[in-house]
Short mmCIF file of C-alpha atoms and ligand atoms in Angstrom, two decimals:
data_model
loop_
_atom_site.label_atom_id
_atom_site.label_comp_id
_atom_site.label_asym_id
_atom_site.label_seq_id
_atom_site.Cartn_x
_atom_site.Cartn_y
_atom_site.Cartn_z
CA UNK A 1 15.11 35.78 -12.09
CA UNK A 2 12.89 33.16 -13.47
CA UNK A 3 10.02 32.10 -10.65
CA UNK A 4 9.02 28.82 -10.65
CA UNK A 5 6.36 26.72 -8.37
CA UNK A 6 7.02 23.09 -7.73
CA UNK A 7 4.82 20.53 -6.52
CA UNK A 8 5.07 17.36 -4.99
CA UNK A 9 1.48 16.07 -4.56
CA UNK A 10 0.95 12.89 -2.79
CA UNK A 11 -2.30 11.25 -2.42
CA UNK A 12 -3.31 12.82 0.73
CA UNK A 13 -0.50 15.61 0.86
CA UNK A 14 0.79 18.82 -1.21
CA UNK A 15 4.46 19.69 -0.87
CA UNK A 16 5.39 23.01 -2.61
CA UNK A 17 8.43 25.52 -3.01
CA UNK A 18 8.31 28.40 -4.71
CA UNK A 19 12.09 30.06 -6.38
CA UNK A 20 13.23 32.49 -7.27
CA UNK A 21 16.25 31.50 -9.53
CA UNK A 22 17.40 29.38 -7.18
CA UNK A 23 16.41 30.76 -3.97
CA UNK A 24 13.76 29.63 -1.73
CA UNK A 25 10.82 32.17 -2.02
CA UNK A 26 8.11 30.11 -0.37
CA UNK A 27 7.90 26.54 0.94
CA UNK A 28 5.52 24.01 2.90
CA UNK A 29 3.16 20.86 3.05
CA UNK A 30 -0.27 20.63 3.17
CA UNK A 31 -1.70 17.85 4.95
CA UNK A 32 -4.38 15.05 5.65
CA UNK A 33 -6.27 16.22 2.28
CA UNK A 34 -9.68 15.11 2.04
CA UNK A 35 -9.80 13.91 6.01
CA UNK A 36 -11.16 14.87 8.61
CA UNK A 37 -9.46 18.02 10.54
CA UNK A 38 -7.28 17.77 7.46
CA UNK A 39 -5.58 21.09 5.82
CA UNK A 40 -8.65 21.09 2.83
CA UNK A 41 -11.38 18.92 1.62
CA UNK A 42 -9.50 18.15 -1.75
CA UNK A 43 -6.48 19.00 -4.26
CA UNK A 44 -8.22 21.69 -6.04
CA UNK A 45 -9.21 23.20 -2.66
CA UNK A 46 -5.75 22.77 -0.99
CA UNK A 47 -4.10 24.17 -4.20
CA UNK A 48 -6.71 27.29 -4.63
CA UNK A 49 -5.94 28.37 -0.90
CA UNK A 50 -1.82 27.88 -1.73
CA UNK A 51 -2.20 30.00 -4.69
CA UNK A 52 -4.32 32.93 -2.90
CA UNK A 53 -1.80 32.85 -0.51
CA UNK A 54 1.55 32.57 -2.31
CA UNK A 55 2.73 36.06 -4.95
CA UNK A 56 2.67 34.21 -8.02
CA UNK A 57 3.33 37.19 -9.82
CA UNK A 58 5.50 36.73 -13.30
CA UNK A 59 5.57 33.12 -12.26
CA UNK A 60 7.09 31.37 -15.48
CA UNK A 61 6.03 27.72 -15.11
CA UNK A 62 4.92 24.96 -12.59
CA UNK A 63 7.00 21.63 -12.31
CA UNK A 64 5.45 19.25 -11.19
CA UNK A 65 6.98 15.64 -9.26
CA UNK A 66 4.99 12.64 -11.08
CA UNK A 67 7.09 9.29 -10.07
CA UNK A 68 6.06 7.13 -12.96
CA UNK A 69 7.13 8.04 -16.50
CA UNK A 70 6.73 4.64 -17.84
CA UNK A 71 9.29 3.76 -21.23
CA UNK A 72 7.43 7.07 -22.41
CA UNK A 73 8.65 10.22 -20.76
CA UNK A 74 12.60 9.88 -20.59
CA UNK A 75 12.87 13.37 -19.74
CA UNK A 76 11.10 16.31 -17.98
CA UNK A 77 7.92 16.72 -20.37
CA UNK A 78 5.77 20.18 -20.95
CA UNK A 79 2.74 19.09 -19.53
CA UNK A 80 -0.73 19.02 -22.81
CA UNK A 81 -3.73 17.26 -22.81
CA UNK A 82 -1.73 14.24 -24.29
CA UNK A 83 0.69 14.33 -21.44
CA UNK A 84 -2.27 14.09 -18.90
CA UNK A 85 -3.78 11.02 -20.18
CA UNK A 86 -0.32 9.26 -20.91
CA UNK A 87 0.65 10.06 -17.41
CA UNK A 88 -2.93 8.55 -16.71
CA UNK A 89 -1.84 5.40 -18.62
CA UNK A 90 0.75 4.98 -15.87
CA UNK A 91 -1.59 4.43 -13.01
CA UNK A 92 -0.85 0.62 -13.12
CA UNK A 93 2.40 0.95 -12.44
CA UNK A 94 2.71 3.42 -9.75
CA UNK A 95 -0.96 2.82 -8.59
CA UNK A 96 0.42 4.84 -4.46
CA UNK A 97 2.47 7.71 -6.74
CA UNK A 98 0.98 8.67 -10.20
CA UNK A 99 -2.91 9.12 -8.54
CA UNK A 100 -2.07 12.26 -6.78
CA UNK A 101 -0.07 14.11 -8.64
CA UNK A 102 -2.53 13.47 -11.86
CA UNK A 103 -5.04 15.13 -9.40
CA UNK A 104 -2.47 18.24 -8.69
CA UNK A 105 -1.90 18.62 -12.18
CA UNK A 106 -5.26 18.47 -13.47
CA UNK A 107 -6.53 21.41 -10.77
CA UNK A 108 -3.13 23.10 -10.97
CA UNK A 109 -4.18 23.91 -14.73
CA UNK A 110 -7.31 24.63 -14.19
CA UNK A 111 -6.10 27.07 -11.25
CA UNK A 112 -3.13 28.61 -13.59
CA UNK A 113 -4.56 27.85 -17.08
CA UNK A 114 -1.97 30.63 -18.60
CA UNK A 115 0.80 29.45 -17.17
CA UNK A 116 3.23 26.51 -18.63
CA UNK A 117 3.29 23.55 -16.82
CA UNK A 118 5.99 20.45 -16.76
CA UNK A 119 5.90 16.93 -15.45
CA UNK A 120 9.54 15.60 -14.08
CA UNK A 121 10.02 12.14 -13.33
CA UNK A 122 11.30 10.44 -10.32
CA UNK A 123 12.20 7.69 -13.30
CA UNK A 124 13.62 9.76 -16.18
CA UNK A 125 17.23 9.74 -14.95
CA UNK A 126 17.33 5.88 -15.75
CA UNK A 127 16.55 6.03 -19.15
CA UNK A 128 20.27 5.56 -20.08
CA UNK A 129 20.80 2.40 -18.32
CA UNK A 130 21.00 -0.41 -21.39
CA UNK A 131 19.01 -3.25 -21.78
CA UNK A 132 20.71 -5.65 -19.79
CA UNK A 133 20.78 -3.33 -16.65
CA UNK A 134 16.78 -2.95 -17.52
CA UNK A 135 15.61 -6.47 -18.23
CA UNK A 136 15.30 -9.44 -16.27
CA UNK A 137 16.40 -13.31 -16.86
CA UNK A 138 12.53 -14.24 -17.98
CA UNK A 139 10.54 -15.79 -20.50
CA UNK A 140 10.97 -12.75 -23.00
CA UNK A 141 7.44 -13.36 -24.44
CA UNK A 142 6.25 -12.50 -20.13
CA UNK A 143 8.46 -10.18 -20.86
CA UNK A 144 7.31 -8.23 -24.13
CA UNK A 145 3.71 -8.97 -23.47
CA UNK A 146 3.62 -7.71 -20.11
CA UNK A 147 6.13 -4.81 -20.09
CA UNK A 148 8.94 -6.21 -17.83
CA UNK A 149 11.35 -4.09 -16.84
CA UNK A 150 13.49 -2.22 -14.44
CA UNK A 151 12.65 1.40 -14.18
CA UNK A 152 14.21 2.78 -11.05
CA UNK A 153 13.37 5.45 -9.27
CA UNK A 154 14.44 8.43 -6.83
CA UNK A 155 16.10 10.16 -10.47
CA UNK A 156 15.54 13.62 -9.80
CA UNK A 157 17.79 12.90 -6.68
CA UNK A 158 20.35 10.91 -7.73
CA UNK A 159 21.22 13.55 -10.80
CA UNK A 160 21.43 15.98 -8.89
CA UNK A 161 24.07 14.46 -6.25
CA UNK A 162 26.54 12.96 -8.64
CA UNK A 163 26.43 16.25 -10.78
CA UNK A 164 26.85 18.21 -7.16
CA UNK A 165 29.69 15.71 -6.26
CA UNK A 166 31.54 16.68 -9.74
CA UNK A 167 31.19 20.37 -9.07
CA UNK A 168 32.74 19.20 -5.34
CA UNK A 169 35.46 17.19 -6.78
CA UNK A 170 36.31 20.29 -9.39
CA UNK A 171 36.24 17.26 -12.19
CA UNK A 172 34.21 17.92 -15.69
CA UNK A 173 30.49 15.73 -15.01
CA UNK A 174 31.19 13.91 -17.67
CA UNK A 175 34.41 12.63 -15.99
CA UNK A 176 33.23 11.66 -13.01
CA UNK A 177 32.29 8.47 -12.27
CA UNK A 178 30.09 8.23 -8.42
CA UNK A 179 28.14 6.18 -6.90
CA UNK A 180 25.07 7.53 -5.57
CA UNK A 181 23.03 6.20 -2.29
CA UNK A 182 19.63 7.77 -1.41
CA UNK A 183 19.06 6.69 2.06
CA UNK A 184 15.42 8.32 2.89
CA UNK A 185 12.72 6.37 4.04
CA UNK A 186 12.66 4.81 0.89
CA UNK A 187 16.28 4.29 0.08
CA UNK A 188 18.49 3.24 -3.59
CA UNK A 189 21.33 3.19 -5.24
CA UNK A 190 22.93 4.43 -8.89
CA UNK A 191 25.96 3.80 -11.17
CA UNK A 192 26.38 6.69 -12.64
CA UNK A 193 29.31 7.10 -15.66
CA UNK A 194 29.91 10.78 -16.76
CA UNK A 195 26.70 12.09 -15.35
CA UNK A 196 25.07 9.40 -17.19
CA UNK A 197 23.02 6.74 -15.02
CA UNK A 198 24.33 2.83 -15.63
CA UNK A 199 22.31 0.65 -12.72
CA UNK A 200 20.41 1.22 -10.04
CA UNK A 201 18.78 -0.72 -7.27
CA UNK A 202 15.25 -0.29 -7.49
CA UNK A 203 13.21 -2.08 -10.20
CA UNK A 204 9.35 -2.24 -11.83
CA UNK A 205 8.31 -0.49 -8.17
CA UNK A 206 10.21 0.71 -5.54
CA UNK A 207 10.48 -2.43 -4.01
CA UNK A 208 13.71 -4.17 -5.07
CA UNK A 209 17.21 -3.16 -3.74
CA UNK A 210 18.12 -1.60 -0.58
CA UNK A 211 16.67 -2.28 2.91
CA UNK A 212 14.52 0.51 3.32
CA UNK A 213 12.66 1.81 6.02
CA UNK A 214 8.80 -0.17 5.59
CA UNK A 215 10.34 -2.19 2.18
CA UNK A 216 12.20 -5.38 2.28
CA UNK A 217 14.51 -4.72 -0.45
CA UNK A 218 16.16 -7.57 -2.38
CA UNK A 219 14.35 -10.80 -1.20
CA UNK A 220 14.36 -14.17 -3.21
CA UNK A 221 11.35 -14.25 -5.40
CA UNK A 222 10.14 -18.18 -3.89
CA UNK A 223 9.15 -16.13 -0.28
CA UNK A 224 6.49 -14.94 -2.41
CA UNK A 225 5.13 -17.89 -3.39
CA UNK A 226 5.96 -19.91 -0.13
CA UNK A 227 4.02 -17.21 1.44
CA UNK A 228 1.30 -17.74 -0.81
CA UNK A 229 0.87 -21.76 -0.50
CA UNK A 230 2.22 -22.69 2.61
CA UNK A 231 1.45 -19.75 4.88
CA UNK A 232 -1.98 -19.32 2.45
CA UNK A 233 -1.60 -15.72 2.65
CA UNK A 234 -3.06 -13.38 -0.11
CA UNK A 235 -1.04 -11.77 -3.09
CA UNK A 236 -2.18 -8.34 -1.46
CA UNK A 237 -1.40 -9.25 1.42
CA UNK A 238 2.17 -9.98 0.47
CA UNK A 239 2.50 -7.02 -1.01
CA UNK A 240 1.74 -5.07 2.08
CA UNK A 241 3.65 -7.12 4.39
CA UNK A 242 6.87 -6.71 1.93
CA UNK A 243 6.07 -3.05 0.83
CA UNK A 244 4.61 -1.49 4.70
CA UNK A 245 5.64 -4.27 7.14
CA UNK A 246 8.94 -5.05 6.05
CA UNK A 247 12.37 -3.28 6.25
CA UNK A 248 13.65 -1.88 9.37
CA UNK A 249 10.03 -1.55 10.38
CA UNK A 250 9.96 -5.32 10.14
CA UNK A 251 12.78 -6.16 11.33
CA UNK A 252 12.73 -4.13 14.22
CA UNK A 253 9.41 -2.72 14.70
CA UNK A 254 10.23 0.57 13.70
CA UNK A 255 10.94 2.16 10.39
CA UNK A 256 12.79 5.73 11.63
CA UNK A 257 16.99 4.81 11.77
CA UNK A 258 16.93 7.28 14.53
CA UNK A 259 15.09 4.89 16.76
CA UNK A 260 16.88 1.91 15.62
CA UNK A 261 20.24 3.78 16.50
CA UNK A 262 18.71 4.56 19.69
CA UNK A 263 17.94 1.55 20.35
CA UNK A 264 21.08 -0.41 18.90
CA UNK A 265 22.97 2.20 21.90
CA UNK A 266 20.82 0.57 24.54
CA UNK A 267 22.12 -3.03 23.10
CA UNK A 268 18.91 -4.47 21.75
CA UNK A 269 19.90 -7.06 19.40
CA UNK A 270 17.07 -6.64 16.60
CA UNK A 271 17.71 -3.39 16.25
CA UNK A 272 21.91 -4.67 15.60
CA UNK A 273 21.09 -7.83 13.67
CA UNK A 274 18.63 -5.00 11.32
CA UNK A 275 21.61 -2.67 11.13
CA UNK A 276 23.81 -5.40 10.35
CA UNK A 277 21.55 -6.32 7.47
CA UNK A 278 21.03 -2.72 6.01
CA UNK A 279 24.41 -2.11 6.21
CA UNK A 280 25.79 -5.45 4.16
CA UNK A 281 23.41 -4.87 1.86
CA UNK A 282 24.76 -1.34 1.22
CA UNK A 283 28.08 -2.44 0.85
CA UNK A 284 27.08 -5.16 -1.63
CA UNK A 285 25.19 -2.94 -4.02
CA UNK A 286 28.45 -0.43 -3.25
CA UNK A 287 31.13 -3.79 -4.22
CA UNK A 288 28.49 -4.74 -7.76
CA UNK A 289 28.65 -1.07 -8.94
CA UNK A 290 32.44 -0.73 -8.48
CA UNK A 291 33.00 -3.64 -10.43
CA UNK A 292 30.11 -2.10 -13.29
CA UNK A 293 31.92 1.09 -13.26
CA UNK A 294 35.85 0.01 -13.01
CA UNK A 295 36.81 3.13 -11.92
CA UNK A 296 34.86 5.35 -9.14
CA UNK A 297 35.89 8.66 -8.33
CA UNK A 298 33.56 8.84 -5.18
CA UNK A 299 30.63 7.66 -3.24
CA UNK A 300 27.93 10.02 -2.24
CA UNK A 301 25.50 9.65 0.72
CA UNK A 302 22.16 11.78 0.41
CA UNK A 303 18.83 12.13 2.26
CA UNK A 304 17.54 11.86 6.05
CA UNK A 305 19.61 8.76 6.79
CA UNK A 306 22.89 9.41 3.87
CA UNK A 307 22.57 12.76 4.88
CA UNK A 308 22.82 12.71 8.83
CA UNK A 309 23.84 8.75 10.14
CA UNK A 310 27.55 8.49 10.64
CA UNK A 311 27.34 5.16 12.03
CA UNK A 312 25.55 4.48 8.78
CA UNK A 313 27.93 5.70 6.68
CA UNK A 314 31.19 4.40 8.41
CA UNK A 315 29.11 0.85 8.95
CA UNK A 316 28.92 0.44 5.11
CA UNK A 317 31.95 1.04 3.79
CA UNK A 318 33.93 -0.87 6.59
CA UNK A 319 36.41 -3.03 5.22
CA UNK A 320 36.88 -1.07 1.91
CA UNK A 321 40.08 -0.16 2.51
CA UNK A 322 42.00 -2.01 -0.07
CA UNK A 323 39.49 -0.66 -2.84
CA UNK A 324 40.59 2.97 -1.79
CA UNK A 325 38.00 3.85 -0.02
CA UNK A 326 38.07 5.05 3.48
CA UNK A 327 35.80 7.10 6.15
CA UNK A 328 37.84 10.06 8.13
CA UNK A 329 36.05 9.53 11.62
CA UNK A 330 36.21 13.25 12.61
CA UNK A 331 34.88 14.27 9.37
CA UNK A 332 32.21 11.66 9.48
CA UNK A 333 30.98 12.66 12.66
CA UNK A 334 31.01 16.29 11.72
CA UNK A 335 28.63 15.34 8.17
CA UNK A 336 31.66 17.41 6.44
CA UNK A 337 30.81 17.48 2.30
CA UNK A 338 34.15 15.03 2.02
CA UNK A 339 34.22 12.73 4.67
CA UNK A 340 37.40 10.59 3.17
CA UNK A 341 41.07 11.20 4.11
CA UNK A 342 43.10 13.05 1.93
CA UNK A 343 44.28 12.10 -1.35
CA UNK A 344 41.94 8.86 -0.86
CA UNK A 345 41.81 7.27 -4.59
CA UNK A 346 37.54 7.07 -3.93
CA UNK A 347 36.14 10.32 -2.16
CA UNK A 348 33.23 9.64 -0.03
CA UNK A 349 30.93 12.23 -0.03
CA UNK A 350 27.86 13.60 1.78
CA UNK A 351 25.29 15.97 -0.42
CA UNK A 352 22.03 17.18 0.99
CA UNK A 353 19.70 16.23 -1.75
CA UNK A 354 17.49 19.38 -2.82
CA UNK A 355 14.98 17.40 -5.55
CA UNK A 356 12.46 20.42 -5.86
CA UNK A 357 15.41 23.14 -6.91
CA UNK A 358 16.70 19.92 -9.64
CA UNK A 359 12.77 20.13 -10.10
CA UNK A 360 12.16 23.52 -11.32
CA UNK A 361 16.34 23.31 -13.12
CA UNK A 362 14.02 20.87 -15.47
CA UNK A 363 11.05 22.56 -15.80
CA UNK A 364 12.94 25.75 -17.02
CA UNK A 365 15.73 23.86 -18.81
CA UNK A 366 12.11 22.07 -21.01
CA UNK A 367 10.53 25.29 -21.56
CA UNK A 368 14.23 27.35 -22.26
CA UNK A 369 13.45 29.51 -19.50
CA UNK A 370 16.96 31.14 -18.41
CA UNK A 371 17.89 30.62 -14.89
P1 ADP B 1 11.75 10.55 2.63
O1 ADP B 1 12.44 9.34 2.14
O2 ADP B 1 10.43 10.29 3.25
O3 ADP B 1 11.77 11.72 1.66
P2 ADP B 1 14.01 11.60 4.16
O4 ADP B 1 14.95 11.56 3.03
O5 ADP B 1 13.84 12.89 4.86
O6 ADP B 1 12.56 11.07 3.87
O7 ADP B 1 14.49 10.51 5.21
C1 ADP B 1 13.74 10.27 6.35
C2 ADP B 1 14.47 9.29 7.23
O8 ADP B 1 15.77 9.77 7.56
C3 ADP B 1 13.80 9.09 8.59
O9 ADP B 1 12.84 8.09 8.53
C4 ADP B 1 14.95 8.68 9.47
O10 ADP B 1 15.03 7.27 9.46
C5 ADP B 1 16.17 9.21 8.78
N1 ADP B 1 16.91 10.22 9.58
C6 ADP B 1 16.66 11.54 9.69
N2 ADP B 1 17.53 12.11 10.54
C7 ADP B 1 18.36 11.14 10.98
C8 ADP B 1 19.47 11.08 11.87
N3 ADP B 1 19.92 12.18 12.49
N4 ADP B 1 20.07 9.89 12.06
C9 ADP B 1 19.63 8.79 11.44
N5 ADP B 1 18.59 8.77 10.61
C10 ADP B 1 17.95 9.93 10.36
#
């Protein structure tokens, strides 16, 4: 069995698992790194302690989570000197992500200089979505000059869930047409055609698309500047409001869906106009990417909310009916894998996401480790 440590390093935060093949040898999250009463002082100190700690013995390679791959890095990338500073490069674009797990890779090398180490991008998975799911209706020379594009994000996650929903189907991948919804705390969507990725929701950043739990999602462009002149707020602090103040958090002042469930129960009518919005939006990034795709073979819910919301779930598709797509209520309620009826033309599915065992699948699959 091939052992392989992933890591997820935040700015502040290490998350790590450690297989064997695929099963779990070792997992957890460091914390608060580099504050006070924190877990360590820094990365490298946080990762030497992990490493003293975990049997790294005939550990094959380390794959490492970076979110940012830029038009570079279309696939899961062995990890040089080269890689480093192109990953580096990418700080402008994913100035919250690519910071910390630049720092975890640096130390992680230093830590385990023998052994190989691979970058796997939260953005590679996009790559095959064509230019005029990737570009934008702008001045092309704003465009060219400035590097405007759609990237997406939340890959790693949405591969693995529409290949998992082909295996559940028993159809070929490469038959199986699904549309994929991560619904975390930062939620979006994917068209994806025979295991190959067509649209998705999310854009440049993680902003656009979905309601999410701090982001606003799809907004008209003008609030921005309105905001700007008129309210005489700053660019950064647009950002912030739209990025950390905005989604459910926004709308309702708070970001988990548990508490806005709660909540919606006890009748508050934020908390149902915000579930109202979340859920129309769902269904209209569900309605565009059924008319991209033509045909769907199923619909696939993953993370916290996907994952474990029922009322999410049977709230979004409402109304589908005539497109073939329907929500057993039982099975809903129980998070079965299939939650449709029988024989329903569209199966609507429900796949825990597991991004650190598609993680280390990459890392081996780039160095031709077996399994
Ligand atoms: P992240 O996006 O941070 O990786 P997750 O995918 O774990 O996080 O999703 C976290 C979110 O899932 C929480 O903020 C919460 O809103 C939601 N969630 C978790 N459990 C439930 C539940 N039982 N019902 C509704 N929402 C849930």
């Amino acid at each position: 069995m091939t052992r392989v440590l992933v890591l997820n390093c935040g700015s502040s935060s290490v998350r790590y698992r450690l297989f064997d093949g695929t099963e779990v040898h070792a997992k957890g999250l460091i914390q608060q790194i580099g504050e006070e009463g924190g877990d360590a002082a820094d990365h490298r100190e946080a990762l030497q302690n992990l490493m003293d700690r975990l049997d790294l013995s005939g550990l094959a390679a380390v794959g490492h989570r970076v979110v940012h791959g830029g038009e570079r890095f279309t696939e899961a990338t062995v990890i040089t000197d080269e890689v480093v500073a192109a990953i580096e490069e990418l700080i402008p674009l994913a100035p919250l992500h690519n910071p910390g797990a630049l720092t975890g890779i640096r130390a992680t090398r230093k830590l385990l200089p023998d052994v190989p180490q691979v970058a796997v991008f939260d953005t590679a998975f996009h790559a095959t979505i064509p230019p005029e799911g990737v570009l934008w209706a702008v001045d092309r020379e704003l465009t060219q000059r400035w590097g405007l594009r759609r990237y997406g994000f939340h890959g790693t996650s949405h591969a693995y869930v529409s290949r998992e929903t082909a295996r559940l189907l028993g159809t070929p991948v490469a038959e199986t047409n699904v549309i994929t919804l991560h619904l975390g705390n930062g939620a979006s969507a994917a068209a994806v055609r025979g295991g190959r990725c067509e649209a998705t929701s999310m854009g440049m950043t993680p902003l656009s698309g979905l309601v999410m739990g701090t982001r606003s999602g799809d907004i008209d462009p003008s609030l921005v500047f309105h905001l700007h002149r008129v309210a005489g707020l700053s660019v950064d602090e647009i950002e912030e409001s739209l990025t950390r103040r905005g989604g459910m958090a926004g709308l309702t002042g708070a970001n988990d869906m548990r508490e806005v469930e709660q909540r919606l129960t006890a009748g508050d009518p934020d908390a149902e106009l915000a579930f109202a919005i979340y859920t129309r939006r769902l269904r209209e990034y569900v309605g565009s990417y059924l008319a991209l795709l033509g045909r769907v073979d199923a619909i696939t819910f993953t993370a916290g909310v996907g994952e474990n919301s029922a009322h999410v779930r049977a709230a979004a598709l409402a109304g589908l009916e005539p497109l073939g797509i329907t929500v057993d209520e039982a099975r809903n309620q129980r998070n079965d894998l299939i939650i449709s009826a029988d024989g329903a033309p569209v199966a609507v599915c429900v796949v825990p996401t597991e991004e650190e065992l598609e993680i280390a699948d990459e890392a081996r699959k780039a160095l031709s480790l077996p399994a």
